[in-house]
Short mmCIF file of C-alpha atoms in Angstrom, two decimals:
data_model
loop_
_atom_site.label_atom_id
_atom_site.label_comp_id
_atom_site.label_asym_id
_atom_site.label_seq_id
_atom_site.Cartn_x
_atom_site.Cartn_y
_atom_site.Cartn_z
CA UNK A 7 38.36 -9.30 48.64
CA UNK A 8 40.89 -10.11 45.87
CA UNK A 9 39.07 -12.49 44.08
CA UNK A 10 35.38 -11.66 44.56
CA UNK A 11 33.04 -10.08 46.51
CA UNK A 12 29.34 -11.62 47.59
CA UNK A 13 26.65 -8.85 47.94
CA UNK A 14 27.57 -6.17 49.85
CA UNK A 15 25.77 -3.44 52.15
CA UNK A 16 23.71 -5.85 54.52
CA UNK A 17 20.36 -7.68 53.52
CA UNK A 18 21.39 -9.58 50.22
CA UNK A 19 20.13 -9.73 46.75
CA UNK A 20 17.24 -7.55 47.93
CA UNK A 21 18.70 -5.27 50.11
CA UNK A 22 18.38 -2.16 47.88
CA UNK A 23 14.53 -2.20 47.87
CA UNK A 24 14.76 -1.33 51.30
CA UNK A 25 15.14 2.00 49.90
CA UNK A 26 11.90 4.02 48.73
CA UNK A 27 13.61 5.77 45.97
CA UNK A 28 14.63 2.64 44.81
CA UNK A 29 11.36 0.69 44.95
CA UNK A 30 9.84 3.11 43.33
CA UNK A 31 12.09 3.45 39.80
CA UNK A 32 12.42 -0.65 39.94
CA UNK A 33 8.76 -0.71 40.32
CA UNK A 34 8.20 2.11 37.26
CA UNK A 35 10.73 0.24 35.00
CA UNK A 36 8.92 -2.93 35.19
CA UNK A 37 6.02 -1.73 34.36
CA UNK A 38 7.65 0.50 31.48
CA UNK A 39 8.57 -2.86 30.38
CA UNK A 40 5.56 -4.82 30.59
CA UNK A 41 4.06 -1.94 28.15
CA UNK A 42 6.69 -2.27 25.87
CA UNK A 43 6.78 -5.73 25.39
CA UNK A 44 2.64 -5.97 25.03
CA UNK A 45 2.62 -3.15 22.79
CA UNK A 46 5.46 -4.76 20.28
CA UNK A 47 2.94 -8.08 20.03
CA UNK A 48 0.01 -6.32 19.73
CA UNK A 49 1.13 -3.42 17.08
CA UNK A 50 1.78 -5.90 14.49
CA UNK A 51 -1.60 -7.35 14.97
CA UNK A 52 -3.33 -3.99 15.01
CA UNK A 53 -1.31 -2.94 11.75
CA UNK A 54 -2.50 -6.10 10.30
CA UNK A 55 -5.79 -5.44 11.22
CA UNK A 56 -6.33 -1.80 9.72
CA UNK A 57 -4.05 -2.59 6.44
CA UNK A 58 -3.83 -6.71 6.36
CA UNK A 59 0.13 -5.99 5.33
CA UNK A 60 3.16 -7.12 6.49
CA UNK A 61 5.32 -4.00 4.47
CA UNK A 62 2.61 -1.89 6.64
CA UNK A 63 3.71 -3.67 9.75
CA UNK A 64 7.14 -2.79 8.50
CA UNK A 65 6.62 0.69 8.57
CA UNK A 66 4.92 1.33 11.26
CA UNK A 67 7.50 -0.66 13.62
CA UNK A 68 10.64 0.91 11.58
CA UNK A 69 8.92 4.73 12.33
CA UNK A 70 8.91 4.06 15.90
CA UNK A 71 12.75 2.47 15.84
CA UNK A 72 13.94 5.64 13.80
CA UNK A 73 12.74 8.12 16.09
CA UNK A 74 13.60 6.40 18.73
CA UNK A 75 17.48 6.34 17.52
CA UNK A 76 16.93 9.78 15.99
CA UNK A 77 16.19 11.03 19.23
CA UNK A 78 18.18 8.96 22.22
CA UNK A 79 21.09 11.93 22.48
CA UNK A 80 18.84 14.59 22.72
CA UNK A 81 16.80 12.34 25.49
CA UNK A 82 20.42 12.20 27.13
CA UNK A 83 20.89 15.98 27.15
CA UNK A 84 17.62 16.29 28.69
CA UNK A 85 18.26 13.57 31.43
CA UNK A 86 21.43 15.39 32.26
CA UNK A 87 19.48 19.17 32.27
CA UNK A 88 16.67 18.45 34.37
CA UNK A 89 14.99 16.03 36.84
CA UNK A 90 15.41 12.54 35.67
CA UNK A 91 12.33 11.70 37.58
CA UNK A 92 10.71 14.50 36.07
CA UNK A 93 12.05 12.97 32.82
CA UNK A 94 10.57 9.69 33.48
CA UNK A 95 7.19 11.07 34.42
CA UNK A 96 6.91 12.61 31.15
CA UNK A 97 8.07 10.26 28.70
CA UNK A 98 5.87 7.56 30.11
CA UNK A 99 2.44 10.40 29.78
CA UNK A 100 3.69 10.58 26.09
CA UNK A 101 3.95 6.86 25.84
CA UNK A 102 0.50 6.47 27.27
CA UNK A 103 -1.17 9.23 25.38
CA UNK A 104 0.53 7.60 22.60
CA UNK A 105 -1.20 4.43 23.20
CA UNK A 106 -4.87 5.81 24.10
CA UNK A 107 -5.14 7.20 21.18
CA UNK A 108 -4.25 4.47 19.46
CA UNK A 109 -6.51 1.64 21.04
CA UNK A 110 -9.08 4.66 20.99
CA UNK A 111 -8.74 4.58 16.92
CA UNK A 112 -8.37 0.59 16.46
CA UNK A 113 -11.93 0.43 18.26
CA UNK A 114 -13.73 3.16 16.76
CA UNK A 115 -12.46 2.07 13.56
CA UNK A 116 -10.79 5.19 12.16
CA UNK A 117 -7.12 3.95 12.55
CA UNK A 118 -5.61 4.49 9.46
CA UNK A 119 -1.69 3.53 7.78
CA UNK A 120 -0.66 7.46 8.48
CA UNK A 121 -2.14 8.12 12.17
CA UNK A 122 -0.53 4.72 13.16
CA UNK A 123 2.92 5.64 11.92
CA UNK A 124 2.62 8.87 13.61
CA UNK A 125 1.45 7.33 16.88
CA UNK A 126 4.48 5.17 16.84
CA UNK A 127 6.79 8.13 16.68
CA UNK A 128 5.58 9.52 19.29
CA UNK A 129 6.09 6.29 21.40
CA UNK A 130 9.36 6.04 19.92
CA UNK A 131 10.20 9.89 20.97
CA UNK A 132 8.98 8.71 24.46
CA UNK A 133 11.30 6.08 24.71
CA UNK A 134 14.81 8.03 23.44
CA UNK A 135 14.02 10.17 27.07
CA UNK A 136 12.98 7.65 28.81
CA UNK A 137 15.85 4.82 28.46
CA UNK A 138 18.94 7.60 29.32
CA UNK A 139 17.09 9.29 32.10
CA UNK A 140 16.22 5.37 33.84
CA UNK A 141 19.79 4.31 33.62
CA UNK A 142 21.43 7.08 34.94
CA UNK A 143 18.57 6.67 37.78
CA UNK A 144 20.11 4.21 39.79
CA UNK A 145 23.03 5.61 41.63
CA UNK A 146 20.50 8.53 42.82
CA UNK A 147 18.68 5.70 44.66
CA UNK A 148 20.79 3.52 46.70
CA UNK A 149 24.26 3.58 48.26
CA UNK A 150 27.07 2.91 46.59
CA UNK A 151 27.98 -0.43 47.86
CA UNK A 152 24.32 -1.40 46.52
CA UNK A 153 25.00 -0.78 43.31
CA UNK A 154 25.42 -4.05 41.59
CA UNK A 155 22.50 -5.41 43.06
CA UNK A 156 19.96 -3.04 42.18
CA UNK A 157 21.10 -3.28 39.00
CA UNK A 158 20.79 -7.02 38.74
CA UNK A 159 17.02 -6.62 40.64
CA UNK A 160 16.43 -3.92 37.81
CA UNK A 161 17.21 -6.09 35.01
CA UNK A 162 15.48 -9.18 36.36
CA UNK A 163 12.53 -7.44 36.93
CA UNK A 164 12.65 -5.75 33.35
CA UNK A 165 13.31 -8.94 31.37
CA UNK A 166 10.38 -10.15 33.48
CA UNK A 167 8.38 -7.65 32.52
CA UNK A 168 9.31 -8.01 28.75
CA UNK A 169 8.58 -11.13 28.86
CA UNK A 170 4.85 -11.49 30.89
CA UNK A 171 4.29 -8.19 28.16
CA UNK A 172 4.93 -9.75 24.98
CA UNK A 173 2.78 -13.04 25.99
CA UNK A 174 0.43 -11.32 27.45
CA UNK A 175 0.35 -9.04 24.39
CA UNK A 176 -0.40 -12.16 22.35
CA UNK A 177 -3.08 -13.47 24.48
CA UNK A 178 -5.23 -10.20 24.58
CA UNK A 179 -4.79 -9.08 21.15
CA UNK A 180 -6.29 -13.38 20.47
CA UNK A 181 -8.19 -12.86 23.37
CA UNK A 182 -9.73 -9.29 22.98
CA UNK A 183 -8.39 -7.67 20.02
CA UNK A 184 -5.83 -5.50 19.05
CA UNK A 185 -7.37 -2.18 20.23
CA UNK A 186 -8.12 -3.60 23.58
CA UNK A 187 -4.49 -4.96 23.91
CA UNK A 188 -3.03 -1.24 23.38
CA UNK A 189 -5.68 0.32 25.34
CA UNK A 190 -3.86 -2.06 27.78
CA UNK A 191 -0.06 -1.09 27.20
CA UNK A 192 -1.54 2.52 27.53
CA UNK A 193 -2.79 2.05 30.89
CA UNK A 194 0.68 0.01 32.31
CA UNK A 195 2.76 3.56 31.04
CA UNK A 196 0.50 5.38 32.91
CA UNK A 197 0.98 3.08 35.97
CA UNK A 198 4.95 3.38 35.38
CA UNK A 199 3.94 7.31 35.29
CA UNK A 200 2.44 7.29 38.83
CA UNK A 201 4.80 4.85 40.32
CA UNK A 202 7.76 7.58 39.17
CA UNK A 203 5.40 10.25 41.46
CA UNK A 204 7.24 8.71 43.99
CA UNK A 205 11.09 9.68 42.97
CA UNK A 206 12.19 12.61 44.88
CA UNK A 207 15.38 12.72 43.20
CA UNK A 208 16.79 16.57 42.69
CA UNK A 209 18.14 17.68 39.05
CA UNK A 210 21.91 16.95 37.97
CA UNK A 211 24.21 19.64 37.65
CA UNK A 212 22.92 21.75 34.46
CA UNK A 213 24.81 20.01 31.25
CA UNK A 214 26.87 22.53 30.04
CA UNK A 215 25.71 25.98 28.39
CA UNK A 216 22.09 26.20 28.70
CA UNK A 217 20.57 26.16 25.42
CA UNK A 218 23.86 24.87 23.59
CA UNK A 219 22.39 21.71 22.55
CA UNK A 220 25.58 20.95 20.41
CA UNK A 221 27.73 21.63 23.57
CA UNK A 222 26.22 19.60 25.67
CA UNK A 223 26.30 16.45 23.15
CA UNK A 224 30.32 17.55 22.63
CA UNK A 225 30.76 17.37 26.49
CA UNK A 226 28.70 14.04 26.33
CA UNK A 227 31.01 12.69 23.44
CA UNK A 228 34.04 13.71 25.23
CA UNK A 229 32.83 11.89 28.00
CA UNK A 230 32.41 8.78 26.14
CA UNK A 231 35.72 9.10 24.52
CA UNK A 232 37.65 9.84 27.40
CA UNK A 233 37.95 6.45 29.17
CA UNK A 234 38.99 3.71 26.58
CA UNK A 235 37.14 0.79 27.80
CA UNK A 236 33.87 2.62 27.07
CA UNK A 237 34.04 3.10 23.84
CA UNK A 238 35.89 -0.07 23.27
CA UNK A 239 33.23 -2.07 24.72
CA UNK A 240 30.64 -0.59 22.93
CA UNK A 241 32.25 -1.31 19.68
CA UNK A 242 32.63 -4.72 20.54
CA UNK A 243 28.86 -4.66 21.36
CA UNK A 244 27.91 -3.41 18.02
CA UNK A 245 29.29 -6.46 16.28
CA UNK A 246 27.81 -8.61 19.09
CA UNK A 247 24.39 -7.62 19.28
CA UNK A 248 24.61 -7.48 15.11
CA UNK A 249 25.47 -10.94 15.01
CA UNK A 250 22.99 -12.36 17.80
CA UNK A 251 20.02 -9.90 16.41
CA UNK A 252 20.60 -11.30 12.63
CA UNK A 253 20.41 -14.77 14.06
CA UNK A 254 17.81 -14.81 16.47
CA UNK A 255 15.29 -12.26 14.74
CA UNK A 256 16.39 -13.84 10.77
CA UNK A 257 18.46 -16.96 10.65
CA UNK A 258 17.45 -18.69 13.27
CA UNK A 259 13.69 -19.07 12.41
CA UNK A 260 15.09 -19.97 9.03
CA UNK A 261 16.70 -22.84 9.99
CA UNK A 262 14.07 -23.47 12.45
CA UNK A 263 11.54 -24.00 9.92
CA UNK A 264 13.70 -26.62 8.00
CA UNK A 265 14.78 -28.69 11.08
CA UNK A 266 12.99 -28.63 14.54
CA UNK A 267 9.92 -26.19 13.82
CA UNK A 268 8.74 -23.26 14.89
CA UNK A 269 7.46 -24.59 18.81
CA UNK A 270 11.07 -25.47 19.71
CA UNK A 271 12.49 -22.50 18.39
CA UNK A 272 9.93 -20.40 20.56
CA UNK A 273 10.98 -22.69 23.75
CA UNK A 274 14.85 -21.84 22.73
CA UNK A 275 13.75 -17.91 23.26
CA UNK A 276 12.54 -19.05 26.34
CA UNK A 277 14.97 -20.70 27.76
CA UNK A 278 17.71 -18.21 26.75
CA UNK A 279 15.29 -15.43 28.53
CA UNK A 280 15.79 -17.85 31.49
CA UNK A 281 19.38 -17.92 31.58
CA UNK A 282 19.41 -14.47 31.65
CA UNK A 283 17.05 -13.92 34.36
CA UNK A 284 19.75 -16.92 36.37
CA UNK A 285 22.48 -14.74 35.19
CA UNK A 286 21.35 -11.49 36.91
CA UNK A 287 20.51 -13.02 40.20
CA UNK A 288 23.72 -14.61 39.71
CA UNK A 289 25.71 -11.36 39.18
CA UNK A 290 23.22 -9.73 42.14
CA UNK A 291 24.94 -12.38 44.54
CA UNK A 292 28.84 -12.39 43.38
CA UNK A 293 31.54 -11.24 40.78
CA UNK A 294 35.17 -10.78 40.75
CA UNK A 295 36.55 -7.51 41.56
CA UNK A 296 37.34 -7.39 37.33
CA UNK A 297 33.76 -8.03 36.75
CA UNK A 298 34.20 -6.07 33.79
CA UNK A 299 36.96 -8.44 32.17
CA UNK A 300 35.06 -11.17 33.83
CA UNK A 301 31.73 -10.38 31.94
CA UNK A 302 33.44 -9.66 29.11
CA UNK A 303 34.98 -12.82 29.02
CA UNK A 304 32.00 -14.89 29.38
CA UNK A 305 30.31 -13.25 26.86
CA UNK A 306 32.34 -15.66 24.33
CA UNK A 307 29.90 -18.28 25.35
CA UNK A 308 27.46 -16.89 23.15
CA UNK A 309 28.58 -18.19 20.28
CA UNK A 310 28.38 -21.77 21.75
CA UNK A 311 24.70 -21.54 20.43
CA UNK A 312 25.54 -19.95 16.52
CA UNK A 313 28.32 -23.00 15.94
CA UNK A 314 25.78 -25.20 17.50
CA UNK A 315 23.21 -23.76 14.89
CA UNK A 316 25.38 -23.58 11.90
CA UNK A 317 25.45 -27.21 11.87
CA UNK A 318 22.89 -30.23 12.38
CA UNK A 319 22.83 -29.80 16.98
CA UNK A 320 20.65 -32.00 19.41
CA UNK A 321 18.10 -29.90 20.70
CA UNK A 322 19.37 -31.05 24.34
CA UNK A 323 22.79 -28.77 23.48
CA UNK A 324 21.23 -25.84 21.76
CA UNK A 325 18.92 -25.58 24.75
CA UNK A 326 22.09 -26.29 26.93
CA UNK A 327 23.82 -23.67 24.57
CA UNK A 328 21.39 -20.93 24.75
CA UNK A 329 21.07 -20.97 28.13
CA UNK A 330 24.29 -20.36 29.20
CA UNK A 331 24.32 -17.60 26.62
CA UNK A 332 22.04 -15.80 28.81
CA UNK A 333 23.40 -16.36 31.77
CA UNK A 334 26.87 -15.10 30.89
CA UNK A 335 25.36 -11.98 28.90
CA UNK A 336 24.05 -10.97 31.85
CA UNK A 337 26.85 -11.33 33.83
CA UNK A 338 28.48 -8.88 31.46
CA UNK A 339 25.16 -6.81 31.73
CA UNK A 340 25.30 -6.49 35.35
CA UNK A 341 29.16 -5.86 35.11
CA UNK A 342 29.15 -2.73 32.49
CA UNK A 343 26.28 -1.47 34.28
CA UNK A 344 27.72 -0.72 37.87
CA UNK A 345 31.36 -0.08 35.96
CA UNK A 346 29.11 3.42 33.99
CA UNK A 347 28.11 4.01 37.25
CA UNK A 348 30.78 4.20 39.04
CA UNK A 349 33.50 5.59 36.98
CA UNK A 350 30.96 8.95 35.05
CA UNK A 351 30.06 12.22 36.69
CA UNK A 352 26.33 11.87 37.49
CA UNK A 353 25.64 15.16 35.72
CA UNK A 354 27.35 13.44 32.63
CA UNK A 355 25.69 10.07 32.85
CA UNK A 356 22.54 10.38 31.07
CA UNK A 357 24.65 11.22 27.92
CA UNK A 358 26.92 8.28 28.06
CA UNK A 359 24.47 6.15 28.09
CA UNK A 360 22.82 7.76 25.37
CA UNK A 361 25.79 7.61 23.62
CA UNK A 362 26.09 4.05 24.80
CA UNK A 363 21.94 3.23 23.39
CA UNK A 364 22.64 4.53 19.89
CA UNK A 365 25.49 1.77 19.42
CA UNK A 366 23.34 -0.78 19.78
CA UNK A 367 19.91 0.11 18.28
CA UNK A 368 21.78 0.63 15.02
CA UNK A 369 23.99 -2.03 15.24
CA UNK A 370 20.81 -4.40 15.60
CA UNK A 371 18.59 -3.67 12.35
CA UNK A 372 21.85 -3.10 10.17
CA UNK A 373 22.82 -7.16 11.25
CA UNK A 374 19.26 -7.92 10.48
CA UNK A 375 19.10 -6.59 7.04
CA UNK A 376 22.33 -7.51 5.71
CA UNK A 377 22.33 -11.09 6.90
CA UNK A 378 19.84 -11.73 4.30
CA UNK A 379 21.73 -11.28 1.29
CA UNK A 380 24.48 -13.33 2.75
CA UNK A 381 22.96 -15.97 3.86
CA UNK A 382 21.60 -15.93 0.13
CA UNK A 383 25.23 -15.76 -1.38
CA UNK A 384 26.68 -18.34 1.34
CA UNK A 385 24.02 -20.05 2.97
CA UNK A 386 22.64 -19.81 6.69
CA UNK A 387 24.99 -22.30 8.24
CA UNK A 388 28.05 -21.01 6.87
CA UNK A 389 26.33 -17.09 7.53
CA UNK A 390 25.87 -17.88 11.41
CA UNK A 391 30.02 -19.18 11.39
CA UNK A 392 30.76 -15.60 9.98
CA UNK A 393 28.57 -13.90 12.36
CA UNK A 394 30.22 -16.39 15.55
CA UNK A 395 33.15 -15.98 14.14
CA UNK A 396 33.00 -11.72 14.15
CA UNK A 397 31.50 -12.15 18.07
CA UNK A 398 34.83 -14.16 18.84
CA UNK A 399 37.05 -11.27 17.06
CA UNK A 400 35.78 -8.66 18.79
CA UNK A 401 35.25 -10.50 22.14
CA UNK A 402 38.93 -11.27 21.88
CA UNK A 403 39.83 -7.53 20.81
CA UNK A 404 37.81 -6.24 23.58
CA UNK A 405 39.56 -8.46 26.37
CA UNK A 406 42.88 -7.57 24.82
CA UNK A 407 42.50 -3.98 25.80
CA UNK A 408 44.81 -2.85 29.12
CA UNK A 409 41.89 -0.83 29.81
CA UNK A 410 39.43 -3.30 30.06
CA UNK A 411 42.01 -5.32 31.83
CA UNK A 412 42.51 -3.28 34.64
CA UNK A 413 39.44 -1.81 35.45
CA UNK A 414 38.12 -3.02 38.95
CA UNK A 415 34.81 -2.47 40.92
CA UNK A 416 35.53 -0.05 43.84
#
């Protein structure tokens, strides 16, 4: 169809867990996710716990993010080596392990400021092979023509999961306790472990020249390179998810606290976790044949919600606002997802995506630590126009590309 094209392949939005393969890396994803997202709630309140510090807290999260980052291309070159399903299996046994030992030294009370820093690398190290290897995952499992909808059933049911995870991770670390909370993120890797037992997915074509690590990241970067809309988007995503991390993780509880309080701000999360879970059973059911320009495009309804927070807003239109936000972010989600897929050798994938991962994890901490001492110099209103207005420049850039222009779903 010229215009769009509903769901294809038979069966609808669901159609794609029809296939084993399939149910069987949506169902290990999920639960990947449900781990993460109760383990980032209850960490904090374990390092508080042990050391009663928030600089602690600090450092303990910011190990795990570094190695994480540190590691993500080598987790790429290892996705594209060997079985991703392999892959998978063993990054979530190091997450769990990870985790064990953890909840194992919260409750006998030997956790100490060191051994939890260390722990988190090692969870971080588990997650750089785990993200590339999951990604590039989903072509191996269905047919082509299901591609966009198992990604949009992915991503629903892994902003699902991060979502149940980190309130779940609040209630049980209230509930029961920090150690008992990570005991339980420890035993939901492990269950994301056995569910990947049931991938029979062979190895991608080795990446390049055996042990040439170096090589293979070349071949990866000239992967990345070669195709202008990649790397074009993903520069316009680094100033994106800069500006909306520095808002929603800094300015935003700022100006929370000195407005509408801390409750409404939490239900704005919400609601903007909503809209994206509307937006990718939205993008599961249609786009346009340019769902890459499309998404793109809608994407510059996410700064509806920074103008509307720069300045004195009704909570009916930031709620409105942030909404829509998610919805069109993961249109765009869904969109750059399927256009990877389609358009990079298999045996090259992992890499991209790697590639693709490092962009925006650093992107996200450098917005959240330099928005501070500008919203000192300017204030956070005017701050949050800057940061809307950078989304809107390279929004605009990015559509602007022939490139990203052209590029159509086959």
């Amino acid at each position: 169809m010229a215009v769009g094209e509903s769901v294809g392949g038979g069966g609808g939005v669901l159609a794609p867990l029809r296939h084993g393969a399939f149910r069987a890396l949506a169902a290990g994803r999920i639960l990947m996710f449900l781990g993460s997202g109760l383990a980032s709630v209850a960490l904090a309140f374990a390092v508080l716990d042990v050391t009663g510090s928030l600089a602690a807290v600090g450092l303990v999260v910011g190990a795990r993010s570094v190695a994480n980052i540190a590691l993500l291309l080598l987790g790429g070159v290892i996705a594209d080596r060997v079985s991703r399903s392999l892959v998978l299996r063993g990054g979530c046994a190091a997450a769990a392990a990870s985790q064990v030992l953890l909840a194992l030294a919260l409750l006998s009370g030997f956790a100490t400021l060191p051994l939890m820093m260390l722990l988190a690398v090692l969870n971080g190290a588990a997650g750089a092979v785990n993200l590339p290897a999951a990604s590039a995952l989903v072509p191996q499992t269905v047919p082509r023509p299901l591609l966009r909808p198992a990604n949009a059933v992915v991503r629903v049911g892994t902003h699902g999961g991060m979502f149940v995870g980190m309130s779940a991770g609040g209630v049980l670390a209230g509930v029961a306790g920090s150690g008992w909370a990570i005991a339980a993120s420890g035993a939901l890797f492990a269950a994301a472990g056995l569910s990947f037992l049931a991938l029979r997915i062979p190895a991608t074509a080795p990446a390049g020249g055996g042990g040439d690590i170096l090589r293979d990241l070349r071949e990866g970067w000239t992967e990345f390179t070669a195709r202008s809309w990649v790397w074009i988007i993903v520069l316009a995503f680094m100033v994106v998810n800069a500006s909306w991390s520095a808002t929603t993780a800094v300015l935003g509880p700022a100006i929370a606290d000195g407005s509408f309080g801390r409750t409404a701000w939490g239900l704005l999360m919400a609601v903007n976790s909503a809209g994206l879970l509307v937006g990718g059973v939205t993008a599961a059911r249609w786009q346009p044949r340019r769902a890459l320009l499309f998404g793109t495009g809608l994407v510059l309804l996410q700064t509806v919600p920074l103008f509307a927070l720069a300045g004195p807003s009704p909570l009916p239109l930031l709620f409105a606002a942030m909404f829509l936000a998610g919805v069109a972010v993961e249109q765009f989600s869904v969109a750059w997802e399927v256009s990877v897929q389609e358009n990079i050798p298999a045996e090259k994938l992992s890499r991209v995506y790697s590639y693709d991962a490092v962009g925006s994890f650093v992107a996200m901490p450098v917005g959240q630590v330099a928005v501070a001492p500008l919203a000192a110099s300017v204030g956070p209103g005017t701050a949050i126009v800057l940061l809307a207005c950078l989304t809107l420049t390279a929004v605009l850039a990015a559509l602007c590309a022939p490139s990203v222009r052209a590029l159509r779903r086959r």
